[in-house]
mmCIF file of C-alpha atoms in Angstrom:
data_model
loop_
_atom_site.group_PDB
_atom_site.id
_atom_site.type_symbol
_atom_site.label_atom_id
_atom_site.label_comp_id
_atom_site.label_asym_id
_atom_site.label_seq_id
_atom_site.Cartn_x
_atom_site.Cartn_y
_atom_site.Cartn_z
ATOM 1 C CA TYR A 59 -35.393 -19.953 29.307
ATOM 2 C CA MET A 60 -36.622 -22.146 32.194
ATOM 3 C CA GLY A 61 -36.525 -25.925 30.247
ATOM 4 C CA THR A 62 -34.282 -29.165 31.691
ATOM 5 C CA LEU A 63 -30.650 -28.953 31.517
ATOM 6 C CA SER A 64 -30.386 -30.025 28.260
ATOM 7 C CA GLU A 65 -32.768 -28.102 26.442
ATOM 8 C CA CYS A 66 -30.926 -24.828 28.059
ATOM 9 C CA LEU A 67 -27.530 -26.227 26.253
ATOM 10 C CA PHE A 68 -28.992 -26.468 23.447
ATOM 11 C CA PHE A 69 -31.018 -23.638 22.643
ATOM 12 C CA SER A 70 -28.355 -21.758 23.608
ATOM 13 C CA PHE A 71 -25.963 -23.220 22.552
ATOM 14 C CA CYS A 72 -28.095 -22.562 18.715
ATOM 15 C CA SER A 73 -28.391 -18.906 19.910
ATOM 16 C CA LEU A 74 -24.839 -19.038 19.216
ATOM 17 C CA LEU A 75 -24.869 -20.633 16.215
ATOM 18 C CA PHE A 76 -28.373 -18.496 14.449
ATOM 19 C CA PRO A 77 -27.677 -15.109 16.092
ATOM 20 C CA ALA A 78 -31.909 -13.307 16.148
ATOM 21 C CA MET A 79 -32.103 -11.664 12.122
ATOM 22 C CA GLY A 80 -31.317 -8.095 13.086
ATOM 23 C CA GLY A 81 -29.493 -4.746 11.000
ATOM 24 C CA GLY A 82 -33.013 -2.952 8.668
ATOM 25 C CA ASN A 83 -33.190 -0.551 6.444
ATOM 26 C CA GLN A 84 -31.068 1.865 7.867
ATOM 27 C CA GLN A 85 -28.471 0.194 8.690
ATOM 28 C CA LYS A 86 -27.980 -2.388 5.810
ATOM 29 C CA SER A 87 -28.084 2.180 4.129
ATOM 30 C CA ALA A 88 -25.851 3.570 5.836
ATOM 31 C CA MET A 89 -23.207 0.065 5.959
ATOM 32 C CA ALA A 90 -23.725 0.286 1.415
ATOM 33 C CA ARG A 91 -23.318 4.563 2.029
ATOM 34 C CA ALA A 92 -19.767 3.978 3.561
ATOM 35 C CA LYS A 93 -18.807 1.028 1.291
ATOM 36 C CA ALA A 94 -19.387 3.444 -1.660
ATOM 37 C CA ILE A 95 -17.290 6.585 0.432
ATOM 38 C CA LYS A 96 -14.572 3.475 0.294
ATOM 39 C CA ASP A 97 -14.804 2.690 -2.621
ATOM 40 C CA ALA A 98 -15.247 5.827 -4.995
ATOM 41 C CA LYS A 99 -11.751 7.085 -2.358
ATOM 42 C CA GLY A 100 -9.749 3.707 -3.098
ATOM 43 C CA GLY A 101 -9.505 3.777 0.626
ATOM 44 C CA GLN A 102 -10.255 4.002 4.183
ATOM 45 C CA ALA A 103 -14.166 6.137 4.197
ATOM 46 C CA LYS A 104 -12.872 8.617 5.171
ATOM 47 C CA SER A 105 -14.667 12.545 6.156
ATOM 48 C CA CYS A 106 -15.630 14.612 4.048
ATOM 49 C CA LEU A 107 -14.390 17.425 6.438
ATOM 50 C CA GLY A 108 -10.833 17.023 5.897
ATOM 51 C CA ASP A 109 -11.046 18.200 1.630
ATOM 52 C CA THR A 110 -11.829 21.754 3.357
ATOM 53 C CA ASN A 111 -8.478 22.145 5.506
ATOM 54 C CA ARG A 112 -6.868 20.951 1.963
ATOM 55 C CA ALA A 113 -7.109 24.098 -0.017
ATOM 56 C CA ALA A 114 -6.625 27.171 2.823
ATOM 57 C CA LYS A 115 -3.684 29.967 2.661
ATOM 58 C CA LYS A 116 -0.535 29.145 4.889
ATOM 59 C CA CYS A 117 1.963 32.134 4.995
ATOM 60 C CA ALA A 118 5.177 30.535 3.482
ATOM 61 C CA VAL A 119 7.839 31.245 6.030
ATOM 62 C CA CYS A 120 5.558 31.021 9.600
ATOM 63 C CA MET A 121 3.236 28.492 8.131
ATOM 64 C CA GLN A 122 0.285 30.236 9.861
ATOM 65 C CA THR A 123 -2.164 28.350 8.390
ATOM 66 C CA PHE A 124 -5.931 31.009 7.233
ATOM 67 C CA ALA A 125 -9.004 30.206 6.346
ATOM 68 C CA ASN A 126 -10.097 29.855 3.246
ATOM 69 C CA THR A 127 -11.902 32.831 3.272
ATOM 70 C CA ALA A 128 -10.121 34.565 3.716
ATOM 71 C CA ARG A 129 -9.395 37.624 2.006
ATOM 72 C CA GLU A 130 -6.545 39.716 0.784
ATOM 73 C CA PRO A 131 -6.413 42.914 2.961
ATOM 74 C CA GLU A 132 -6.119 40.292 5.642
ATOM 75 C CA LEU A 133 -3.202 38.723 4.576
ATOM 76 C CA LYS A 134 -1.567 41.831 3.605
ATOM 77 C CA GLN A 135 -2.528 42.632 7.240
ATOM 78 C CA HIS A 136 -0.420 39.274 8.568
ATOM 79 C CA ALA A 137 2.149 40.188 5.985
ATOM 80 C CA GLU A 138 3.309 43.224 6.905
ATOM 81 C CA SER A 139 2.708 43.131 10.530
ATOM 82 C CA LYS A 140 5.165 39.821 11.426
ATOM 83 C CA HIS A 141 7.311 40.044 8.598
ATOM 84 C CA PRO A 142 8.118 43.342 7.584
ATOM 85 C CA LYS A 143 10.931 42.482 5.541
ATOM 86 C CA LYS A 144 9.563 40.400 3.618
ATOM 87 C CA THR A 145 7.601 41.243 0.220
ATOM 88 C CA PHE A 146 3.001 39.718 -0.119
ATOM 89 C CA ASP A 147 4.274 37.388 -2.927
ATOM 90 C CA GLU A 148 6.902 36.018 -0.291
ATOM 91 C CA CYS A 149 4.928 34.932 2.848
ATOM 92 C CA PHE A 150 1.699 33.870 -0.265
ATOM 93 C CA ASN A 151 2.463 32.645 -3.533
ATOM 94 C CA ALA A 152 -0.242 34.845 -4.965
#
């Protein structure tokens, strides 16, 4: 703004007190979704991707994790090759 010094100070002061309106529907929707996720979980809003690893299969001997889609033959191969003195049930509490 190119006016007198007092006008410049007045407009800059007003812009600090009353910032321009903003935040359309997209921003409001995103904030509402984040708040809903936070309220539903009872804490911080987190990504849904962290829940998939929780049910992963894990070897009880060496703590190696396997994908949820790992089938029994793959798990048996791990138990036989890595832990030949242990049984399959000792490795993976089936």
